[in-house]
Amino acid sequence: MSSSPTDPRFVIEGATEEQQAAVDELVKQFLLTDSQLEAITKEFRRRMEEGLVADGKVLKMIPSYVTKRPKGTETGSYYAIDLGGTNLRLIRATLDGKGGVKTEHQKFTLTEEAKARTLFDFIAQCVETFLDDRNLRPTGQQPPISMGFTFSYPVQQTSINSGILVQWTKGLNVPGCVGRDVVRLLQDALLRLGLRVKISALVNDTVGTLLSSAYANPSSQMGIIFGTGTNAAYYEDVSNVAKWKGPNPASGEMVLNMEWGAFDSDDFAFLPFTPHDIKLDRKSINPRKQAYEKMISGMYLGEIARNIILWLADQRLLFDGRSSDILNAMWSIDTSYLSAAIIDESPTLSEIQQVIEKTMGVPRSTLVDRRILRAIAHLVGERAARLSSIGVVATLLKRPELLSKPIHIGIDGSMYEHFPNFECILAKTVSRFIPEHQFKNISFSLAKDGSGVGAAIIAMLMATED
Ligand code: BGC
């Protein structure tokens, strides 16, 4: 995909010279050439290697203590607690022994109080509701019920069921948790309610996605989330993990949680930062952190677009210089508006007009304004999808021996599932950096809700002898 400022997709019909010049500038900033991507991928690889040698590096490459693979023939019902960004899901996953899983889940929305203070007590109460609703609460004579716990934030694991929260990411920022063992916090809250529940596995959502994908497809090597945040996990040969001081697993391999959203956060030197990204970072709850995540994940793309819109409006190149209270407020532009703008192909761009006038609160828009808005949505989305390929390519090329046979990647998250063209641009970009005879062995698929199911599968693996 070669692009230049004259890319016909970004020639705005009816635009003034100044408007077109501003769009051309955005095109230059946002459309990345293959050689730019190649250079960033090289640095990403270097950072992966560095993270395998020592702790505290920008790519954390965290050992997950998951060393087994499901066979796909296991049966039974297993439980998991899945904490995402704003929701909590309690899950019962029933494995059918043929790679299929039936799930039953109950969803809870985090209350403001839970987000501000009482997160773990809130989770324990939800567990109680889930168990009581199904008559599953173990009595004093029964063994405790085992549950996997999916926790979608960076945790330095200290065992399969313990780990220290390194930092909050995305929107959550509950005080008093960083530096503490999140399983201890949950286990104590469960105890306060007298619930006989044992957290048998602490699981990052990417590790869960990988394991649920592996239950259905034994050639799965990698689990990725492209959602509100982004990250990936993959099976690594333990002999390649110099920093691993624990016992060698019988399988010789372990899933690593890469925490790739942090790439380039230490020196901001390789990713294509624009003033719009810098502005977002400065005002975020975690400045100078999660640099890669902030360019590619759903939580941030709307905000990048908002910064661009204001930059244009302030120069009177959009909306005749008008803004609105909504547009002036941080995070007011949801990434789903960009999706709506991309799919609007009506002659008057009527969907985009609705978004501008109803959702953004700007009273009037011209057709040129709407065309510019559509171009912004394309640019921000395309950059995200192209940059997403970097982590995938770097990880695949790390273990090229795996590419000589079928290899599967399970992916979940709203960007992958819903953002227009994301999946297709991602696959196409990956194909440009992996030789054709190897690329044909790679398959990608949506591992819908894999994070929770995977934690239940890991709880099952923990309960099973080798
Ligand atoms: C977190 C990761 C998580 C990813 C996807 C990131 O913000 O640091 O732990 O896997 O989001 O949910």
Short mmCIF file of C-alpha atoms and ligand atoms in Angstrom, two decimals:
data_model
loop_
_atom_site.label_atom_id
_atom_site.label_comp_id
_atom_site.label_asym_id
_atom_site.label_seq_id
_atom_site.Cartn_x
_atom_site.Cartn_y
_atom_site.Cartn_z
CA MET A 1 0.00 0.00 0.00
CA SER A 2 2.01 2.99 -1.13
CA SER A 3 0.67 6.39 -0.31
CA SER A 4 1.66 9.95 -0.95
CA PRO A 5 0.05 13.30 -0.24
CA THR A 6 -1.66 13.06 -3.63
CA ASP A 7 -3.36 9.75 -2.76
CA PRO A 8 -6.67 10.17 -4.65
CA ARG A 9 -8.61 8.91 -1.67
CA PHE A 10 -7.64 12.06 0.15
CA VAL A 11 -8.27 14.62 -2.55
CA ILE A 12 -11.29 16.44 -1.11
CA GLU A 13 -13.74 17.47 -3.80
CA GLY A 14 -14.71 21.13 -3.43
CA ALA A 15 -12.06 21.91 -0.78
CA THR A 16 -10.22 25.22 -0.77
CA GLU A 17 -6.48 25.18 -1.32
CA GLU A 18 -5.89 25.73 2.40
CA GLN A 19 -8.21 22.89 3.34
CA GLN A 20 -6.53 20.52 0.90
CA ALA A 21 -3.09 21.57 2.14
CA ALA A 22 -4.10 20.74 5.72
CA VAL A 23 -5.45 17.33 4.64
CA ASP A 24 -2.21 16.70 2.71
CA GLU A 25 -0.28 17.41 5.88
CA LEU A 26 -2.37 14.86 7.76
CA VAL A 27 -1.84 12.33 4.99
CA LYS A 28 1.91 12.81 5.32
CA GLN A 29 1.71 12.27 9.07
CA PHE A 30 -0.73 9.36 9.16
CA LEU A 31 -0.11 7.20 6.10
CA LEU A 32 2.93 5.13 6.85
CA THR A 33 5.13 3.66 4.17
CA ASP A 34 6.23 0.05 4.24
CA SER A 35 9.79 1.11 4.96
CA GLN A 36 8.66 3.12 7.99
CA LEU A 37 6.80 0.05 9.25
CA GLU A 38 9.80 -2.15 8.60
CA ALA A 39 12.07 0.08 10.67
CA ILE A 40 9.62 0.15 13.57
CA THR A 41 9.20 -3.64 13.40
CA LYS A 42 12.97 -4.04 13.68
CA GLU A 43 13.00 -1.96 16.84
CA PHE A 44 10.01 -3.91 18.19
CA ARG A 45 11.98 -7.15 17.72
CA ARG A 46 14.96 -5.66 19.56
CA ARG A 47 12.66 -4.66 22.43
CA MET A 48 11.18 -8.17 22.59
CA GLU A 49 14.65 -9.67 22.95
CA GLU A 50 15.53 -7.15 25.64
CA GLY A 51 12.37 -8.02 27.59
CA LEU A 52 13.25 -11.74 27.50
CA VAL A 53 16.54 -11.06 29.24
CA ALA A 54 15.53 -8.84 32.16
CA ASP A 55 12.52 -7.45 34.03
CA GLY A 56 11.59 -3.77 33.92
CA LYS A 57 12.04 -3.32 30.17
CA VAL A 58 9.59 -1.48 27.94
CA LEU A 59 8.19 -4.74 26.55
CA LYS A 60 7.66 -6.67 29.76
CA MET A 61 7.38 -10.14 28.21
CA ILE A 62 5.79 -11.46 31.40
CA PRO A 63 5.91 -15.21 32.08
CA SER A 64 2.29 -16.30 32.60
CA TYR A 65 3.10 -19.64 34.27
CA VAL A 66 0.82 -21.27 31.69
CA THR A 67 2.90 -24.11 30.28
CA LYS A 68 0.27 -26.50 28.97
CA ARG A 69 -1.99 -26.59 25.97
CA PRO A 70 -5.53 -27.89 25.98
CA LYS A 71 -6.08 -30.91 23.74
CA GLY A 72 -9.58 -29.93 22.73
CA THR A 73 -10.88 -33.24 24.08
CA GLU A 74 -11.36 -32.13 27.68
CA THR A 75 -14.90 -31.99 29.00
CA GLY A 76 -16.68 -30.46 31.98
CA SER A 77 -17.79 -27.09 33.32
CA TYR A 78 -15.32 -24.51 34.57
CA TYR A 79 -15.67 -21.01 35.93
CA ALA A 80 -14.06 -17.63 35.38
CA ILE A 81 -14.30 -14.02 36.45
CA ASP A 82 -13.46 -11.66 33.58
CA LEU A 83 -12.70 -8.04 34.45
CA GLY A 84 -12.64 -5.86 31.35
CA GLY A 85 -12.64 -2.07 31.12
CA THR A 86 -16.11 -1.20 32.39
CA ASN A 87 -17.72 -4.60 32.71
CA LEU A 88 -17.31 -7.67 34.76
CA ARG A 89 -18.47 -11.04 33.49
CA LEU A 90 -18.96 -14.21 35.47
CA ILE A 91 -18.67 -17.21 33.21
CA ARG A 92 -19.46 -20.90 33.24
CA ALA A 93 -17.74 -22.56 30.28
CA THR A 94 -18.82 -26.06 29.37
CA LEU A 95 -16.29 -27.88 27.20
CA ASP A 96 -17.79 -30.40 24.80
CA GLY A 97 -14.63 -32.46 24.20
CA LYS A 98 -14.63 -31.60 20.48
CA GLY A 99 -13.07 -28.13 20.62
CA GLY A 100 -16.43 -26.48 21.23
CA VAL A 101 -17.44 -24.47 24.28
CA LYS A 102 -20.91 -23.51 25.53
CA THR A 103 -20.82 -20.47 27.75
CA GLU A 104 -23.27 -19.06 30.17
CA HIS A 105 -22.44 -15.67 31.55
CA GLN A 106 -23.75 -12.90 33.72
CA LYS A 107 -22.63 -9.35 33.05
CA PHE A 108 -22.26 -6.59 35.64
CA THR A 109 -21.39 -2.95 35.00
CA LEU A 110 -18.75 -1.51 37.31
CA THR A 111 -20.34 1.08 39.58
CA GLU A 112 -18.70 4.50 40.05
CA GLU A 113 -17.93 3.47 43.62
CA ALA A 114 -16.25 0.27 42.45
CA LYS A 115 -14.10 2.27 40.03
CA ALA A 116 -13.22 4.83 42.68
CA ARG A 117 -12.66 2.59 45.70
CA THR A 118 -14.28 -0.75 46.21
CA LEU A 119 -13.39 -2.71 43.08
CA PHE A 120 -12.54 -6.03 44.73
CA ASP A 121 -15.51 -5.99 47.13
CA PHE A 122 -17.70 -5.26 44.12
CA ILE A 123 -16.25 -8.24 42.24
CA ALA A 124 -16.79 -10.50 45.26
CA GLN A 125 -20.43 -9.39 45.48
CA CYS A 126 -20.93 -10.22 41.81
CA VAL A 127 -19.41 -13.67 42.36
CA GLU A 128 -21.85 -14.17 45.22
CA THR A 129 -24.82 -13.15 43.06
CA PHE A 130 -23.70 -15.44 40.24
CA LEU A 131 -23.28 -18.45 42.54
CA ASP A 132 -26.47 -17.84 44.52
CA ASP A 133 -28.57 -17.33 41.37
CA ARG A 134 -27.49 -20.80 40.25
CA ASN A 135 -27.49 -22.52 43.60
CA LEU A 136 -23.77 -23.16 43.27
CA ARG A 137 -22.48 -21.66 46.54
CA PRO A 138 -20.40 -24.40 48.24
CA THR A 139 -21.43 -25.21 51.79
CA GLY A 140 -18.96 -25.76 54.65
CA GLN A 141 -18.59 -29.46 53.80
CA GLN A 142 -17.95 -28.99 50.08
CA PRO A 143 -14.57 -28.14 48.55
CA PRO A 144 -14.21 -24.52 47.41
CA ILE A 145 -15.19 -23.77 43.85
CA SER A 146 -12.18 -22.99 41.57
CA MET A 147 -12.27 -19.98 39.30
CA GLY A 148 -9.91 -18.44 36.77
CA PHE A 149 -9.56 -14.66 37.05
CA THR A 150 -9.02 -12.67 33.86
CA PHE A 151 -7.48 -9.35 34.70
CA SER A 152 -6.79 -7.17 31.65
CA TYR A 153 -4.04 -4.98 33.08
CA PRO A 154 -0.28 -5.39 33.40
CA VAL A 155 0.57 -7.70 36.27
CA GLN A 156 4.00 -9.05 37.15
CA GLN A 157 3.01 -12.65 37.84
CA THR A 158 4.64 -14.41 40.75
CA SER A 159 2.84 -17.73 40.25
CA ILE A 160 -0.09 -19.05 38.26
CA ASN A 161 -2.43 -17.49 40.81
CA SER A 162 -0.65 -14.44 42.15
CA GLY A 163 0.72 -11.26 40.64
CA ILE A 164 1.50 -7.65 41.40
CA LEU A 165 -0.34 -4.90 39.53
CA VAL A 166 2.31 -2.82 37.74
CA GLN A 167 0.04 0.04 36.67
CA TRP A 168 -3.51 0.72 35.57
CA THR A 169 -4.09 1.31 31.87
CA LYS A 170 -7.08 2.28 29.68
CA GLY A 171 -9.76 4.00 31.76
CA LEU A 172 -9.49 2.31 35.14
CA ASN A 173 -7.50 3.92 37.96
CA VAL A 174 -8.58 2.50 41.32
CA PRO A 175 -6.34 3.84 44.10
CA GLY A 176 -4.45 1.53 46.44
CA CYS A 177 -3.98 -1.39 44.02
CA VAL A 178 -0.72 -0.72 42.17
CA GLY A 179 2.11 -2.71 43.76
CA ARG A 180 -0.29 -5.21 45.37
CA ASP A 181 -1.20 -8.81 44.59
CA VAL A 182 -4.57 -8.60 42.84
CA VAL A 183 -5.48 -12.20 43.68
CA ARG A 184 -4.84 -11.52 47.38
CA LEU A 185 -7.09 -8.44 47.13
CA LEU A 186 -9.86 -10.50 45.54
CA GLN A 187 -9.39 -13.53 47.77
CA ASP A 188 -9.65 -11.29 50.88
CA ALA A 189 -12.83 -9.69 49.54
CA LEU A 190 -14.33 -13.16 48.88
CA LEU A 191 -13.41 -14.19 52.41
CA ARG A 192 -15.16 -11.13 53.83
CA LEU A 193 -18.35 -12.48 52.23
CA GLY A 194 -17.65 -15.99 53.51
CA LEU A 195 -17.51 -17.35 49.96
CA ARG A 196 -15.66 -20.63 49.46
CA VAL A 197 -14.10 -19.67 46.12
CA LYS A 198 -10.49 -20.29 45.21
CA ILE A 199 -8.84 -18.27 42.45
CA SER A 200 -6.77 -20.97 40.79
CA ALA A 201 -5.39 -18.92 37.88
CA LEU A 202 -4.68 -15.25 37.25
CA VAL A 203 -4.87 -14.66 33.53
CA ASN A 204 -4.24 -11.71 31.25
CA ASP A 205 -7.00 -11.36 28.64
CA THR A 206 -4.54 -12.10 25.81
CA VAL A 207 -3.45 -15.31 27.53
CA GLY A 208 -7.12 -16.26 27.90
CA THR A 209 -7.75 -15.49 24.23
CA LEU A 210 -4.82 -17.69 23.23
CA LEU A 211 -5.94 -20.62 25.39
CA SER A 212 -9.55 -20.48 24.23
CA SER A 213 -8.31 -20.36 20.66
CA ALA A 214 -6.02 -23.34 21.39
CA TYR A 215 -8.94 -25.42 22.70
CA ALA A 216 -10.70 -25.00 19.34
CA ASN A 217 -7.58 -25.06 17.18
CA PRO A 218 -4.41 -26.86 18.31
CA SER A 219 -2.16 -24.87 15.97
CA SER A 220 -2.85 -21.64 17.91
CA GLN A 221 0.37 -19.85 18.85
CA MET A 222 -0.73 -16.32 19.55
CA GLY A 223 -3.66 -14.50 21.21
CA ILE A 224 -4.22 -10.82 20.54
CA ILE A 225 -6.58 -8.14 21.78
CA PHE A 226 -7.33 -5.18 19.53
CA GLY A 227 -10.05 -3.56 21.61
CA THR A 228 -10.27 -0.73 24.12
CA GLY A 229 -6.61 -1.52 24.74
CA THR A 230 -4.18 -3.76 22.91
CA ASN A 231 -1.76 -6.52 23.80
CA ALA A 232 -0.67 -10.03 22.80
CA ALA A 233 0.49 -13.32 24.26
CA TYR A 234 2.32 -16.19 22.55
CA TYR A 235 3.93 -19.54 23.31
CA GLU A 236 7.69 -19.15 23.74
CA ASP A 237 10.36 -21.75 24.14
CA VAL A 238 11.47 -21.37 27.78
CA SER A 239 15.11 -21.75 26.74
CA ASN A 240 14.69 -18.38 24.95
CA VAL A 241 13.57 -16.65 28.15
CA ALA A 242 16.89 -15.86 29.82
CA LYS A 243 15.25 -14.10 32.76
CA TRP A 244 13.13 -17.16 33.69
CA LYS A 245 14.63 -18.63 36.86
CA GLY A 246 11.83 -21.07 37.69
CA PRO A 247 11.76 -24.78 36.95
CA ASN A 248 11.77 -25.90 33.36
CA PRO A 249 8.25 -26.96 32.42
CA ALA A 250 7.76 -30.46 31.05
CA SER A 251 6.39 -28.99 27.83
CA GLY A 252 9.49 -26.78 27.41
CA GLU A 253 7.27 -23.80 26.62
CA MET A 254 5.37 -21.06 28.36
CA VAL A 255 2.88 -18.40 27.33
CA LEU A 256 4.35 -14.91 27.61
CA ASN A 257 2.20 -11.83 28.10
CA MET A 258 4.06 -9.26 26.03
CA GLU A 259 2.28 -6.10 27.26
CA TRP A 260 3.02 -4.69 23.84
CA GLY A 261 0.86 -1.59 24.33
CA ALA A 262 3.85 -0.05 26.11
CA PHE A 263 6.14 -0.24 23.07
CA ASP A 264 8.18 2.96 22.57
CA SER A 265 6.88 4.55 25.79
CA ASP A 266 10.36 5.06 27.18
CA ASP A 267 11.82 7.23 24.47
CA PHE A 268 9.02 8.09 21.99
CA ALA A 269 11.56 7.61 19.23
CA PHE A 270 10.14 5.11 16.76
CA LEU A 271 6.38 5.45 16.50
CA PRO A 272 5.11 8.23 14.21
CA PHE A 273 4.00 10.70 16.89
CA THR A 274 2.03 13.68 15.57
CA PRO A 275 1.13 16.77 17.62
CA HIS A 276 -2.34 15.21 17.95
CA ASP A 277 -0.90 12.11 19.63
CA ILE A 278 1.31 14.15 21.93
CA LYS A 279 -1.66 16.24 23.02
CA LEU A 280 -3.65 13.09 23.80
CA ASP A 281 -0.79 11.57 25.74
CA ARG A 282 -0.20 14.69 27.80
CA LYS A 283 -3.82 14.82 28.93
CA SER A 284 -4.28 11.10 29.52
CA ILE A 285 -4.31 9.49 32.99
CA ASN A 286 -1.02 7.78 32.11
CA PRO A 287 1.25 10.21 30.24
CA ARG A 288 4.37 8.71 28.63
CA LYS A 289 2.91 5.22 29.03
CA GLN A 290 1.23 2.83 26.57
CA ALA A 291 2.44 4.78 23.52
CA TYR A 292 1.67 2.01 21.00
CA GLU A 293 -1.73 1.33 22.57
CA LYS A 294 -2.62 5.01 22.27
CA MET A 295 -2.12 4.91 18.48
CA ILE A 296 -4.03 1.75 17.75
CA SER A 297 -6.73 0.95 20.26
CA GLY A 298 -10.39 1.82 20.49
CA MET A 299 -10.13 3.91 23.63
CA TYR A 300 -7.99 6.50 21.86
CA LEU A 301 -8.80 6.81 18.15
CA GLY A 302 -11.83 9.03 18.70
CA GLU A 303 -9.74 11.35 20.82
CA ILE A 304 -7.00 11.59 18.20
CA ALA A 305 -9.70 12.50 15.67
CA ARG A 306 -11.10 15.12 18.06
CA ASN A 307 -7.67 16.74 18.34
CA ILE A 308 -7.40 16.86 14.55
CA ILE A 309 -10.90 18.32 14.20
CA LEU A 310 -10.11 21.11 16.66
CA TRP A 311 -6.79 21.81 14.94
CA LEU A 312 -8.66 22.30 11.66
CA ALA A 313 -11.55 24.27 13.20
CA ASP A 314 -9.11 26.61 14.95
CA GLN A 315 -7.67 27.47 11.53
CA ARG A 316 -11.21 27.98 10.16
CA LEU A 317 -10.69 25.05 7.83
CA LEU A 318 -13.58 23.06 9.28
CA PHE A 319 -17.10 23.97 10.43
CA ASP A 320 -16.32 27.58 9.50
CA GLY A 321 -14.21 27.79 12.65
CA ARG A 322 -17.04 26.71 14.97
CA SER A 323 -16.64 24.20 17.74
CA SER A 324 -19.11 23.09 20.43
CA ASP A 325 -19.10 22.30 24.14
CA ILE A 326 -19.16 18.62 23.24
CA LEU A 327 -16.25 18.86 20.83
CA ASN A 328 -14.26 20.84 23.37
CA ALA A 329 -14.58 18.11 26.00
CA MET A 330 -11.92 15.40 26.12
CA TRP A 331 -13.00 11.86 25.14
CA SER A 332 -16.31 13.14 23.70
CA ILE A 333 -15.70 11.50 20.33
CA ASP A 334 -16.21 7.77 20.51
CA THR A 335 -14.24 5.60 18.11
CA SER A 336 -17.55 4.21 16.84
CA TYR A 337 -18.23 7.61 15.20
CA LEU A 338 -15.15 7.05 13.06
CA SER A 339 -16.56 3.67 12.02
CA ALA A 340 -19.85 5.36 11.11
CA ALA A 341 -17.98 7.98 9.06
CA ILE A 342 -16.02 5.34 7.15
CA ILE A 343 -19.07 3.33 6.13
CA ASP A 344 -21.13 6.34 5.07
CA GLU A 345 -21.12 6.27 1.26
CA SER A 346 -24.30 8.27 0.73
CA PRO A 347 -24.02 11.19 -1.75
CA THR A 348 -24.58 13.83 0.95
CA LEU A 349 -22.76 11.88 3.68
CA SER A 350 -25.93 12.03 5.73
CA GLU A 351 -24.68 9.72 8.52
CA ILE A 352 -21.67 11.96 9.04
CA GLN A 353 -23.96 14.99 9.01
CA GLN A 354 -25.99 13.39 11.82
CA VAL A 355 -22.84 12.72 13.83
CA ILE A 356 -21.57 16.29 13.37
CA GLU A 357 -24.86 18.03 14.04
CA LYS A 358 -26.51 15.75 16.61
CA THR A 359 -23.65 14.03 18.38
CA MET A 360 -20.89 16.60 18.17
CA GLY A 361 -23.29 19.49 18.70
CA VAL A 362 -21.97 21.55 15.76
CA PRO A 363 -25.12 23.16 14.28
CA ARG A 364 -24.17 23.21 10.58
CA SER A 365 -21.78 21.39 8.29
CA THR A 366 -20.97 21.63 4.60
CA LEU A 367 -20.43 18.66 2.34
CA VAL A 368 -16.73 19.54 2.27
CA ASP A 369 -16.63 19.48 6.10
CA ARG A 370 -18.13 15.99 5.99
CA ARG A 371 -15.68 14.82 3.35
CA ILE A 372 -12.83 16.06 5.50
CA LEU A 373 -14.25 14.28 8.52
CA ARG A 374 -14.45 11.07 6.53
CA ALA A 375 -10.82 11.49 5.45
CA ILE A 376 -9.79 11.96 9.10
CA ALA A 377 -11.61 8.75 10.09
CA HIS A 378 -9.87 6.84 7.28
CA LEU A 379 -6.45 8.21 8.16
CA VAL A 380 -6.67 7.51 11.89
CA GLY A 381 -8.16 4.03 11.32
CA GLU A 382 -5.72 3.04 8.59
CA ARG A 383 -2.72 4.12 10.63
CA ALA A 384 -4.04 2.03 13.54
CA ALA A 385 -4.48 -1.09 11.42
CA ARG A 386 -1.09 -0.72 9.70
CA LEU A 387 0.71 -0.12 12.99
CA SER A 388 -1.07 -3.13 14.49
CA SER A 389 0.75 -5.34 12.01
CA ILE A 390 4.10 -4.45 13.58
CA GLY A 391 3.57 -6.47 16.74
CA VAL A 392 2.13 -9.39 14.78
CA VAL A 393 4.99 -9.49 12.27
CA ALA A 394 7.70 -9.04 14.92
CA THR A 395 6.27 -11.89 17.00
CA LEU A 396 5.85 -14.24 14.03
CA LEU A 397 9.36 -13.58 12.78
CA LYS A 398 10.72 -14.22 16.26
CA ARG A 399 9.91 -17.91 15.82
CA PRO A 400 10.20 -18.45 12.05
CA GLU A 401 10.42 -22.23 12.52
CA LEU A 402 6.70 -22.18 13.37
CA LEU A 403 5.83 -20.68 10.01
CA SER A 404 6.65 -23.83 8.08
CA LYS A 405 3.36 -25.43 9.17
CA PRO A 406 -0.17 -24.13 9.85
CA ILE A 407 -0.20 -21.55 12.58
CA HIS A 408 -3.27 -19.93 14.02
CA ILE A 409 -3.79 -16.58 15.72
CA GLY A 410 -6.88 -15.92 17.86
CA ILE A 411 -7.91 -12.27 18.02
CA ASP A 412 -10.58 -10.53 20.01
CA GLY A 413 -11.62 -6.94 20.61
CA SER A 414 -13.88 -4.26 19.21
CA MET A 415 -11.33 -2.85 16.76
CA TYR A 416 -10.79 -6.24 15.13
CA GLU A 417 -14.44 -7.21 15.23
CA HIS A 418 -16.12 -3.95 14.26
CA PHE A 419 -13.82 -1.23 12.90
CA PRO A 420 -14.36 -1.09 9.13
CA ASN A 421 -11.45 -2.54 7.09
CA PHE A 422 -9.28 -3.06 10.18
CA GLU A 423 -9.04 -6.83 9.80
CA CYS A 424 -8.40 -6.63 6.10
CA ILE A 425 -5.72 -3.90 6.26
CA LEU A 426 -4.04 -5.75 9.11
CA ALA A 427 -3.82 -9.04 7.20
CA LYS A 428 -2.71 -7.29 4.02
CA THR A 429 0.03 -5.40 5.85
CA VAL A 430 1.25 -8.56 7.61
CA SER A 431 1.44 -10.25 4.20
CA ARG A 432 3.89 -7.61 2.99
CA PHE A 433 6.49 -8.57 5.57
CA ILE A 434 6.21 -12.36 5.72
CA PRO A 435 7.39 -14.40 2.73
CA GLU A 436 4.47 -15.74 0.75
CA HIS A 437 5.22 -19.44 1.33
CA GLN A 438 5.09 -18.77 5.08
CA PHE A 439 2.19 -16.32 5.03
CA LYS A 440 -0.07 -18.95 3.48
CA ASN A 441 0.32 -21.04 6.65
CA ILE A 442 -1.06 -18.30 8.88
CA SER A 443 -4.73 -18.08 9.77
CA PHE A 444 -6.44 -15.44 11.87
CA SER A 445 -9.85 -15.71 13.45
CA LEU A 446 -12.07 -13.92 15.88
CA ALA A 447 -11.84 -15.56 19.31
CA LYS A 448 -15.04 -13.97 20.53
CA ASP A 449 -15.10 -13.56 24.32
CA GLY A 450 -12.04 -15.79 24.48
CA SER A 451 -10.54 -13.96 27.43
CA GLY A 452 -13.00 -15.36 29.98
CA VAL A 453 -13.39 -18.80 28.41
CA GLY A 454 -9.59 -19.09 28.29
CA ALA A 455 -9.34 -18.38 32.02
CA ALA A 456 -11.87 -21.15 32.67
CA ILE A 457 -9.79 -23.47 30.45
CA ILE A 458 -6.64 -22.59 32.40
CA ALA A 459 -8.50 -23.30 35.66
CA MET A 460 -9.33 -26.70 34.12
CA LEU A 461 -5.68 -27.31 33.13
CA MET A 462 -4.57 -26.43 36.66
CA ALA A 463 -6.93 -29.03 38.07
CA THR A 464 -5.70 -31.74 35.67
CA GLU A 465 -2.58 -33.85 36.14
CA ASP A 466 0.11 -33.73 33.41
C1 BGC B 1 -3.32 -3.86 29.25
C2 BGC B 1 -3.12 -5.32 28.91
C3 BGC B 1 -4.36 -5.86 28.22
C4 BGC B 1 -4.74 -4.98 27.03
C5 BGC B 1 -5.97 -5.46 26.30
C6 BGC B 1 -3.79 -3.07 28.04
O1 BGC B 1 -4.11 -1.76 28.42
O2 BGC B 1 -2.11 -3.31 29.72
O3 BGC B 1 -2.83 -6.08 30.06
O4 BGC B 1 -4.09 -7.16 27.78
O5 BGC B 1 -4.96 -3.66 27.49
O6 BGC B 1 -7.09 -5.48 27.11
#
